[in-house]
Amino acid sequence: MTTSHSAALPDEPTFTDVLEARRVLAAHLPPTPAWTYPVLNEAVGATVWIKHENAQPVGAFKVRGGLTLLASLSPGQRAGGVVAASTGNHAQSVAYAARQFGAPCTIVMPQSANPVKAAAVRALGAELVLRGEHFDECRRIAAQLAAESGARYVDSGNEAKLIAGVATAALEMFEVAPRLDALFVPVGSGTGAAGACLSARAVAPDCRVIGVQSAQAPAAYESWRGGSPVQRPNKTVIEGLSTGEAFHLPQRIMRALLADFLLLDDTEIRAAQRLMLVAAHTMAEGAGAAALAGLLARREQYAGRNVGLICSGGNVSEAELSAVLGTPLPA
Ligand SMILES: *Cc1c(COP(=O)(O)O)cnc(C)c1O
């Protein structure tokens, strides 16, 4: 079955759009750090560069996209407000950007939303609507609210400005670590991976961009493999990777440019989270450790090589932290 929301698909962003996003973002966000950690390098058997998007003001890379998109709206569009649906980090990104640009903001989250992320959205001044079982349903509710009020619906995947904005994370990574053999990127909707592909093609064409998704929510992976967007069961506990639908715009870019795509079990991602904690002094959320889980699955192929990991976020609830501490380190 093909997915909805495919009408009026925007044009793909170009690298010029990525450079424009970087100019816009320079006024709002400093570059995030990228570090390599000897204990982690030893554990993995490669030189591993971690791009710390967990150090963003909302705790995740998505804020690059939200700010880029809000900056592109006219004053009239901003006054009309924005609406978004999210399990958490897209919500915080749009709410943060809306506050920066003085736009009213409504966020739809599942009833079961991570309380840390829900509290953060409220604190940013957005109106929070807790409705729907999970993300895919929230997305439909948000689009409907926007249609009723005339606000701008900000999709979490099919938005060229979001992709151009988040592409700046990989661009910064290549500036710090220009000789990467591979860059592992977590995939939910695919904006982060699509953006990384655009930046890699322009400034690091020899670097393989590799996507990582949960085997418990494989819609993007199977769409990429099969060549057309499909829906799949969405059972992952890894919030940032939780989607049952594929998003057409990032899929189109990934189909052309992504070198490889890995599916990993949620338990492997939790184990990588534990390793990030003990070997890289980093409290990553599950999605933020998925890239490391991907590298661990390919450690023989990348032994002795230079590898980048996008640590996409660090918004961990206390319940999740307890789960991580109860998880064994990777074998
Ligand atoms: C949204 C998110 C992802 C997935 O990014 P997409 O652009 O949707 O593929 C990964 N990690 C974190 C922390 C996220 O918030």
mmCIF file of C-alpha atoms in Angstrom, residues 9-324:
data_model
loop_
_atom_site.group_PDB
_atom_site.id
_atom_site.type_symbol
_atom_site.label_atom_id
_atom_site.label_comp_id
_atom_site.label_asym_id
_atom_site.label_seq_id
_atom_site.Cartn_x
_atom_site.Cartn_y
_atom_site.Cartn_z
ATOM 1 C CA LEU A 9 5.495 16.830 -2.955
ATOM 2 C CA PRO A 10 8.030 19.679 -2.649
ATOM 3 C CA ASP A 11 11.160 19.849 -4.801
ATOM 4 C CA GLU A 12 14.284 18.191 -3.468
ATOM 5 C CA PRO A 13 16.626 20.574 -1.669
ATOM 6 C CA THR A 14 19.995 21.234 -3.284
ATOM 7 C CA PHE A 15 23.393 21.765 -1.683
ATOM 8 C CA THR A 16 22.873 25.491 -2.283
ATOM 9 C CA ASP A 17 19.844 25.226 0.031
ATOM 10 C CA VAL A 18 22.075 23.519 2.616
ATOM 11 C CA LEU A 19 24.580 26.390 2.445
ATOM 12 C CA GLU A 20 21.712 28.873 2.740
ATOM 13 C CA ALA A 21 20.448 26.969 5.807
ATOM 14 C CA ARG A 22 23.889 27.187 7.336
ATOM 15 C CA ARG A 23 23.880 30.965 6.892
ATOM 16 C CA VAL A 24 20.433 31.182 8.508
ATOM 17 C CA LEU A 25 21.381 28.887 11.392
ATOM 18 C CA ALA A 26 24.618 30.747 12.173
ATOM 19 C CA ALA A 27 22.510 33.439 13.871
ATOM 20 C CA HIS A 28 20.748 30.869 16.085
ATOM 21 C CA LEU A 29 22.982 27.860 16.825
ATOM 22 C CA PRO A 30 26.718 27.394 17.261
ATOM 23 C CA PRO A 31 28.181 24.276 15.581
ATOM 24 C CA THR A 32 27.828 21.228 17.851
ATOM 25 C CA PRO A 33 31.014 19.497 19.008
ATOM 26 C CA ALA A 34 32.391 16.369 17.341
ATOM 27 C CA TRP A 35 34.770 14.283 19.410
ATOM 28 C CA THR A 36 36.584 10.970 19.253
ATOM 29 C CA TYR A 37 36.992 8.916 22.466
ATOM 30 C CA PRO A 38 39.950 6.509 22.933
ATOM 31 C CA VAL A 39 37.966 4.029 25.064
ATOM 32 C CA LEU A 40 35.217 3.875 22.454
ATOM 33 C CA ASN A 41 37.744 3.570 19.610
ATOM 34 C CA GLU A 42 39.279 0.596 21.383
ATOM 35 C CA ALA A 43 35.904 -1.026 21.998
ATOM 36 C CA VAL A 44 34.921 -0.667 18.338
ATOM 37 C CA GLY A 45 38.332 -1.102 16.660
ATOM 38 C CA ALA A 46 37.994 2.041 14.528
ATOM 39 C CA THR A 47 38.454 5.801 14.852
ATOM 40 C CA VAL A 48 34.957 6.951 15.715
ATOM 41 C CA TRP A 49 33.810 10.563 15.461
ATOM 42 C CA ILE A 50 30.641 11.367 17.357
ATOM 43 C CA LYS A 51 28.662 14.391 16.242
ATOM 44 C CA HIS A 52 26.965 15.645 19.373
ATOM 45 C CA GLU A 53 23.502 16.734 18.318
ATOM 46 C CA ASN A 54 22.434 15.810 21.828
ATOM 47 C CA ALA A 55 24.096 19.151 22.734
ATOM 48 C CA GLN A 56 21.502 21.179 20.797
ATOM 49 C CA PRO A 57 19.255 23.496 22.860
ATOM 50 C CA VAL A 58 16.295 21.096 22.464
ATOM 51 C CA GLY A 59 18.482 18.007 22.770
ATOM 52 C CA ALA A 60 18.230 16.857 19.148
ATOM 53 C CA PHE A 61 19.405 17.671 15.604
ATOM 54 C CA LYS A 62 15.888 18.462 14.383
ATOM 55 C CA VAL A 63 16.062 22.059 15.665
ATOM 56 C CA ARG A 64 18.253 22.810 12.624
ATOM 57 C CA GLY A 65 15.307 21.962 10.391
ATOM 58 C CA GLY A 66 12.668 23.782 12.408
ATOM 59 C CA LEU A 67 14.653 27.026 12.482
ATOM 60 C CA THR A 68 15.439 26.799 8.752
ATOM 61 C CA LEU A 69 11.776 26.278 7.902
ATOM 62 C CA LEU A 70 10.416 29.024 10.182
ATOM 63 C CA ALA A 71 13.036 31.443 8.832
ATOM 64 C CA SER A 72 11.723 30.833 5.306
ATOM 65 C CA LEU A 73 8.086 31.741 6.117
ATOM 66 C CA SER A 74 6.659 35.185 5.359
ATOM 67 C CA PRO A 75 5.532 37.397 8.281
ATOM 68 C CA GLY A 76 1.928 36.616 7.305
ATOM 69 C CA GLN A 77 2.530 32.875 7.352
ATOM 70 C CA ARG A 78 4.237 33.132 10.745
ATOM 71 C CA ALA A 79 1.307 35.091 12.147
ATOM 72 C CA GLY A 80 -1.026 32.305 10.958
ATOM 73 C CA GLY A 81 0.839 29.834 13.132
ATOM 74 C CA VAL A 82 2.306 26.382 12.652
ATOM 75 C CA VAL A 83 1.037 22.888 13.564
ATOM 76 C CA ALA A 84 3.140 19.749 13.861
ATOM 77 C CA ALA A 85 2.795 16.157 15.070
ATOM 78 C CA SER A 86 5.562 14.305 16.825
ATOM 79 C CA THR A 87 6.562 11.725 19.389
ATOM 80 C CA GLY A 88 8.790 14.474 20.748
ATOM 81 C CA ASN A 89 11.793 15.943 19.001
ATOM 82 C CA HIS A 90 10.144 17.314 15.853
ATOM 83 C CA ALA A 91 7.681 18.941 18.262
ATOM 84 C CA GLN A 92 10.444 20.576 20.273
ATOM 85 C CA SER A 93 12.165 21.715 17.094
ATOM 86 C CA VAL A 94 9.069 23.405 15.679
ATOM 87 C CA ALA A 95 8.053 24.838 19.064
ATOM 88 C CA TYR A 96 11.541 26.249 19.644
ATOM 89 C CA ALA A 97 11.679 27.782 16.174
ATOM 90 C CA ALA A 98 8.138 29.174 16.451
ATOM 91 C CA ARG A 99 9.080 30.890 19.693
ATOM 92 C CA GLN A 100 12.227 32.358 18.075
ATOM 93 C CA PHE A 101 10.164 33.752 15.197
ATOM 94 C CA GLY A 102 7.076 34.778 17.205
ATOM 95 C CA ALA A 103 4.711 32.303 15.533
ATOM 96 C CA PRO A 104 1.836 30.620 17.421
ATOM 97 C CA CYS A 105 2.460 26.876 17.596
ATOM 98 C CA THR A 106 0.238 23.829 18.166
ATOM 99 C CA ILE A 107 1.766 20.385 18.725
ATOM 100 C CA VAL A 108 -0.077 17.045 18.547
ATOM 101 C CA MET A 109 1.508 14.238 20.547
ATOM 102 C CA PRO A 110 0.316 10.718 21.374
ATOM 103 C CA GLN A 111 -1.480 10.303 24.715
ATOM 104 C CA SER A 112 1.403 8.080 25.792
ATOM 105 C CA ALA A 113 4.024 10.756 24.967
ATOM 106 C CA ASN A 114 7.359 10.790 26.795
ATOM 107 C CA PRO A 115 6.603 13.182 29.715
ATOM 108 C CA VAL A 116 10.049 14.794 29.412
ATOM 109 C CA LYS A 117 9.337 15.749 25.803
ATOM 110 C CA ALA A 118 5.753 16.845 26.536
ATOM 111 C CA ALA A 119 6.934 19.104 29.370
ATOM 112 C CA ALA A 120 9.596 20.582 27.105
ATOM 113 C CA VAL A 121 7.038 21.473 24.437
ATOM 114 C CA ARG A 122 4.788 23.182 26.999
ATOM 115 C CA ALA A 123 7.744 25.061 28.436
ATOM 116 C CA LEU A 124 8.536 26.375 24.962
ATOM 117 C CA GLY A 125 5.097 28.001 24.921
ATOM 118 C CA ALA A 126 3.382 25.732 22.396
ATOM 119 C CA GLU A 127 -0.194 24.565 22.752
ATOM 120 C CA LEU A 128 -0.040 20.815 23.350
ATOM 121 C CA VAL A 129 -2.785 18.484 22.100
ATOM 122 C CA LEU A 130 -2.406 14.971 23.550
ATOM 123 C CA ARG A 131 -4.490 12.887 21.181
ATOM 124 C CA GLY A 132 -4.015 9.730 19.139
ATOM 125 C CA GLU A 133 -2.467 6.341 19.812
ATOM 126 C CA HIS A 134 0.815 6.912 18.070
ATOM 127 C CA PHE A 135 2.682 9.123 15.699
ATOM 128 C CA ASP A 136 0.981 8.211 12.444
ATOM 129 C CA GLU A 137 -2.435 9.073 13.879
ATOM 130 C CA CYS A 138 -1.108 12.339 15.392
ATOM 131 C CA ARG A 139 0.151 13.293 11.954
ATOM 132 C CA ARG A 140 -3.329 13.032 10.465
ATOM 133 C CA ILE A 141 -4.858 14.983 13.389
ATOM 134 C CA ALA A 142 -2.284 17.767 13.024
ATOM 135 C CA ALA A 143 -2.833 18.104 9.274
ATOM 136 C CA GLN A 144 -6.570 18.350 9.924
ATOM 137 C CA LEU A 145 -6.165 21.025 12.651
ATOM 138 C CA ALA A 146 -4.014 23.061 10.269
ATOM 139 C CA ALA A 147 -6.549 22.726 7.451
ATOM 140 C CA GLU A 148 -9.285 24.013 9.796
ATOM 141 C CA SER A 149 -7.345 26.992 11.198
ATOM 142 C CA GLY A 150 -5.324 28.020 8.149
ATOM 143 C CA ALA A 151 -2.051 27.419 10.013
ATOM 144 C CA ARG A 152 1.004 25.986 8.244
ATOM 145 C CA TYR A 153 1.211 22.209 8.763
ATOM 146 C CA VAL A 154 4.888 21.292 9.198
ATOM 147 C CA ASP A 155 5.350 17.679 8.156
ATOM 148 C CA SER A 156 8.128 15.714 9.839
ATOM 149 C CA GLY A 157 9.458 14.311 6.561
ATOM 150 C CA ASN A 158 8.179 15.826 3.320
ATOM 151 C CA GLU A 159 9.677 19.293 3.850
ATOM 152 C CA ALA A 160 12.622 20.474 1.753
ATOM 153 C CA LYS A 161 13.572 23.126 4.343
ATOM 154 C CA LEU A 162 13.772 20.553 7.126
ATOM 155 C CA ILE A 163 16.085 18.379 5.038
ATOM 156 C CA ALA A 164 18.287 21.339 4.048
ATOM 157 C CA GLY A 165 18.453 22.418 7.693
ATOM 158 C CA VAL A 166 19.370 19.064 9.195
ATOM 159 C CA ALA A 167 21.909 18.502 6.392
ATOM 160 C CA THR A 168 24.079 21.113 8.116
ATOM 161 C CA ALA A 169 24.885 18.590 10.884
ATOM 162 C CA ALA A 170 26.718 16.326 8.425
ATOM 163 C CA LEU A 171 28.309 19.359 6.759
ATOM 164 C CA GLU A 172 29.804 20.438 10.111
ATOM 165 C CA MET A 173 30.940 16.857 10.704
ATOM 166 C CA PHE A 174 32.834 16.745 7.403
ATOM 167 C CA GLU A 175 34.520 20.047 8.226
ATOM 168 C CA VAL A 176 35.887 18.592 11.484
ATOM 169 C CA ALA A 177 36.575 15.063 10.205
ATOM 170 C CA PRO A 178 37.068 15.350 6.454
ATOM 171 C CA ARG A 179 38.401 11.839 5.735
ATOM 172 C CA LEU A 180 35.517 9.697 6.912
ATOM 173 C CA ASP A 181 35.099 6.317 5.221
ATOM 174 C CA ALA A 182 31.506 6.089 6.413
ATOM 175 C CA LEU A 183 28.884 8.149 8.221
ATOM 176 C CA PHE A 184 26.136 6.255 10.073
ATOM 177 C CA VAL A 185 22.830 8.110 10.484
ATOM 178 C CA PRO A 186 19.644 7.002 12.297
ATOM 179 C CA VAL A 187 16.514 6.919 10.146
ATOM 180 C CA GLY A 188 12.918 7.571 11.120
ATOM 181 C CA SER A 189 11.322 9.688 8.404
ATOM 182 C CA GLY A 190 14.717 9.915 6.705
ATOM 183 C CA THR A 191 15.321 13.695 6.731
ATOM 184 C CA GLY A 192 18.585 13.339 8.655
ATOM 185 C CA ALA A 193 19.938 10.637 6.359
ATOM 186 C CA ALA A 194 18.744 12.428 3.206
ATOM 187 C CA GLY A 195 20.417 15.625 4.384
ATOM 188 C CA ALA A 196 23.628 13.772 5.210
ATOM 189 C CA CYS A 197 23.581 12.337 1.672
ATOM 190 C CA LEU A 198 23.279 15.823 0.144
ATOM 191 C CA SER A 199 26.195 17.156 2.199
ATOM 192 C CA ALA A 200 28.343 14.071 1.569
ATOM 193 C CA ARG A 201 27.791 14.234 -2.198
ATOM 194 C CA ALA A 202 28.964 17.855 -2.200
ATOM 195 C CA VAL A 203 31.963 17.799 0.149
ATOM 196 C CA ALA A 204 32.845 14.143 0.949
ATOM 197 C CA PRO A 205 31.868 12.039 -2.069
ATOM 198 C CA ASP A 206 34.025 9.078 -0.948
ATOM 199 C CA CYS A 207 32.205 8.801 2.389
ATOM 200 C CA ARG A 208 29.514 6.111 2.446
ATOM 201 C CA VAL A 209 26.355 7.378 4.157
ATOM 202 C CA ILE A 210 24.660 4.449 5.902
ATOM 203 C CA GLY A 211 21.153 4.542 7.358
ATOM 204 C CA VAL A 212 20.113 2.665 10.500
ATOM 205 C CA GLN A 213 16.538 1.819 11.455
ATOM 206 C CA SER A 214 14.853 -0.398 14.043
ATOM 207 C CA ALA A 215 13.774 -3.842 12.848
ATOM 208 C CA GLN A 216 10.650 -3.222 14.929
ATOM 209 C CA ALA A 217 9.617 -0.304 12.643
ATOM 210 C CA PRO A 218 11.144 -0.956 9.194
ATOM 211 C CA ALA A 219 8.952 1.181 6.877
ATOM 212 C CA ALA A 220 11.776 3.399 5.598
ATOM 213 C CA TYR A 221 14.168 0.473 5.180
ATOM 214 C CA GLU A 222 11.719 -1.651 3.227
ATOM 215 C CA SER A 223 10.641 1.302 1.107
ATOM 216 C CA TRP A 224 14.259 2.028 0.252
ATOM 217 C CA ARG A 225 14.950 -1.613 -0.614
ATOM 218 C CA GLY A 226 11.780 -2.072 -2.638
ATOM 219 C CA GLY A 227 11.954 1.268 -4.435
ATOM 220 C CA SER A 228 8.502 2.556 -3.452
ATOM 221 C CA PRO A 229 7.049 3.818 -0.149
ATOM 222 C CA VAL A 230 5.301 1.173 1.967
ATOM 223 C CA GLN A 231 3.706 1.038 5.423
ATOM 224 C CA ARG A 232 4.950 -1.392 8.038
ATOM 225 C CA PRO A 233 4.076 -2.239 11.659
ATOM 226 C CA ASN A 234 5.493 0.296 14.083
ATOM 227 C CA LYS A 235 6.470 -1.505 17.289
ATOM 228 C CA THR A 236 9.823 -0.018 18.203
ATOM 229 C CA VAL A 237 10.417 1.411 21.675
ATOM 230 C CA ILE A 238 13.013 3.779 20.178
ATOM 231 C CA GLU A 239 10.979 7.010 19.960
ATOM 232 C CA GLY A 240 12.988 8.919 17.366
ATOM 233 C CA LEU A 241 12.780 5.950 14.983
ATOM 234 C CA SER A 242 9.075 5.305 15.555
ATOM 235 C CA THR A 243 7.128 5.554 12.295
ATOM 236 C CA GLY A 244 4.994 3.112 10.358
ATOM 237 C CA GLU A 245 5.049 5.133 7.152
ATOM 238 C CA ALA A 246 7.654 6.062 4.604
ATOM 239 C CA PHE A 247 8.113 9.704 3.611
ATOM 240 C CA HIS A 248 8.342 10.287 -0.127
ATOM 241 C CA LEU A 249 10.776 13.211 -0.280
ATOM 242 C CA PRO A 250 13.574 11.808 1.908
ATOM 243 C CA GLN A 251 12.999 8.386 0.318
ATOM 244 C CA ARG A 252 13.670 9.828 -3.130
ATOM 245 C CA ILE A 253 16.971 11.311 -1.980
ATOM 246 C CA MET A 254 18.022 8.175 -0.063
ATOM 247 C CA ARG A 255 17.186 5.958 -3.032
ATOM 248 C CA ALA A 256 19.610 7.941 -5.173
ATOM 249 C CA LEU A 257 22.400 8.511 -2.648
ATOM 250 C CA LEU A 258 22.336 6.239 0.421
ATOM 251 C CA ALA A 259 25.146 3.647 0.227
ATOM 252 C CA ASP A 260 23.638 1.112 2.614
ATOM 253 C CA PHE A 261 20.807 0.691 5.111
ATOM 254 C CA LEU A 262 20.839 -1.542 8.205
ATOM 255 C CA LEU A 263 18.022 -2.886 10.344
ATOM 256 C CA LEU A 264 18.864 -3.497 13.995
ATOM 257 C CA ASP A 265 16.939 -4.925 16.866
ATOM 258 C CA ASP A 266 15.816 -2.523 19.617
ATOM 259 C CA THR A 267 17.930 -4.562 22.060
ATOM 260 C CA GLU A 268 21.074 -3.886 19.984
ATOM 261 C CA ILE A 269 20.264 -0.171 20.018
ATOM 262 C CA ARG A 270 19.798 -0.209 23.810
ATOM 263 C CA ALA A 271 23.186 -1.948 24.183
ATOM 264 C CA ALA A 272 24.818 0.751 22.030
ATOM 265 C CA GLN A 273 23.205 3.366 24.292
ATOM 266 C CA ARG A 274 24.939 1.748 27.254
ATOM 267 C CA LEU A 275 28.279 1.788 25.407
ATOM 268 C CA MET A 276 27.823 5.494 24.568
ATOM 269 C CA LEU A 277 27.273 6.134 28.264
ATOM 270 C CA VAL A 278 30.336 4.300 29.547
ATOM 271 C CA ALA A 279 32.802 4.875 26.656
ATOM 272 C CA ALA A 280 31.838 8.324 25.340
ATOM 273 C CA HIS A 281 30.459 10.099 28.423
ATOM 274 C CA THR A 282 27.257 10.584 26.461
ATOM 275 C CA MET A 283 23.655 10.033 27.458
ATOM 276 C CA ALA A 284 22.138 9.392 24.036
ATOM 277 C CA GLU A 285 18.492 8.560 23.575
ATOM 278 C CA GLY A 286 17.907 5.278 21.703
ATOM 279 C CA ALA A 287 17.816 6.940 18.288
ATOM 280 C CA GLY A 288 20.986 8.844 19.208
ATOM 281 C CA ALA A 289 22.843 5.563 19.749
ATOM 282 C CA ALA A 290 21.425 3.777 16.694
ATOM 283 C CA ALA A 291 24.352 4.901 14.516
ATOM 284 C CA LEU A 292 26.782 3.283 16.957
ATOM 285 C CA ALA A 293 24.678 0.114 16.907
ATOM 286 C CA GLY A 294 24.979 0.188 13.110
ATOM 287 C CA LEU A 295 28.750 0.518 13.250
ATOM 288 C CA LEU A 296 28.967 -2.355 15.758
ATOM 289 C CA ALA A 297 27.047 -4.515 13.283
ATOM 290 C CA ARG A 298 29.630 -3.610 10.599
ATOM 291 C CA ARG A 299 32.738 -3.442 12.810
ATOM 292 C CA GLU A 300 34.709 -5.975 10.736
ATOM 293 C CA GLN A 301 34.149 -4.011 7.544
ATOM 294 C CA TYR A 302 35.277 -0.765 9.206
ATOM 295 C CA ALA A 303 38.130 -2.079 11.369
ATOM 296 C CA GLY A 304 40.895 0.547 11.492
ATOM 297 C CA ARG A 305 38.874 3.044 9.417
ATOM 298 C CA ASN A 306 37.514 6.533 10.161
ATOM 299 C CA VAL A 307 33.822 6.483 10.879
ATOM 300 C CA GLY A 308 31.373 9.240 11.799
ATOM 301 C CA LEU A 309 28.251 8.719 13.892
ATOM 302 C CA ILE A 310 25.414 11.186 14.178
ATOM 303 C CA CYS A 311 24.374 11.146 17.835
ATOM 304 C CA SER A 312 21.039 12.634 16.869
ATOM 305 C CA GLY A 313 19.612 13.322 20.317
ATOM 306 C CA GLY A 314 19.772 12.936 24.077
ATOM 307 C CA ASN A 315 16.205 13.325 25.333
ATOM 308 C CA VAL A 316 16.014 10.424 27.764
ATOM 309 C CA SER A 317 13.303 9.977 30.385
ATOM 310 C CA GLU A 318 14.283 8.544 33.745
ATOM 311 C CA ALA A 319 12.420 5.334 32.869
ATOM 312 C CA GLU A 320 14.529 4.992 29.706
ATOM 313 C CA LEU A 321 17.720 5.667 31.648
ATOM 314 C CA SER A 322 16.808 2.839 34.045
ATOM 315 C CA ALA A 323 16.248 0.514 31.065
ATOM 316 C CA VAL A 324 19.666 1.438 29.653
#
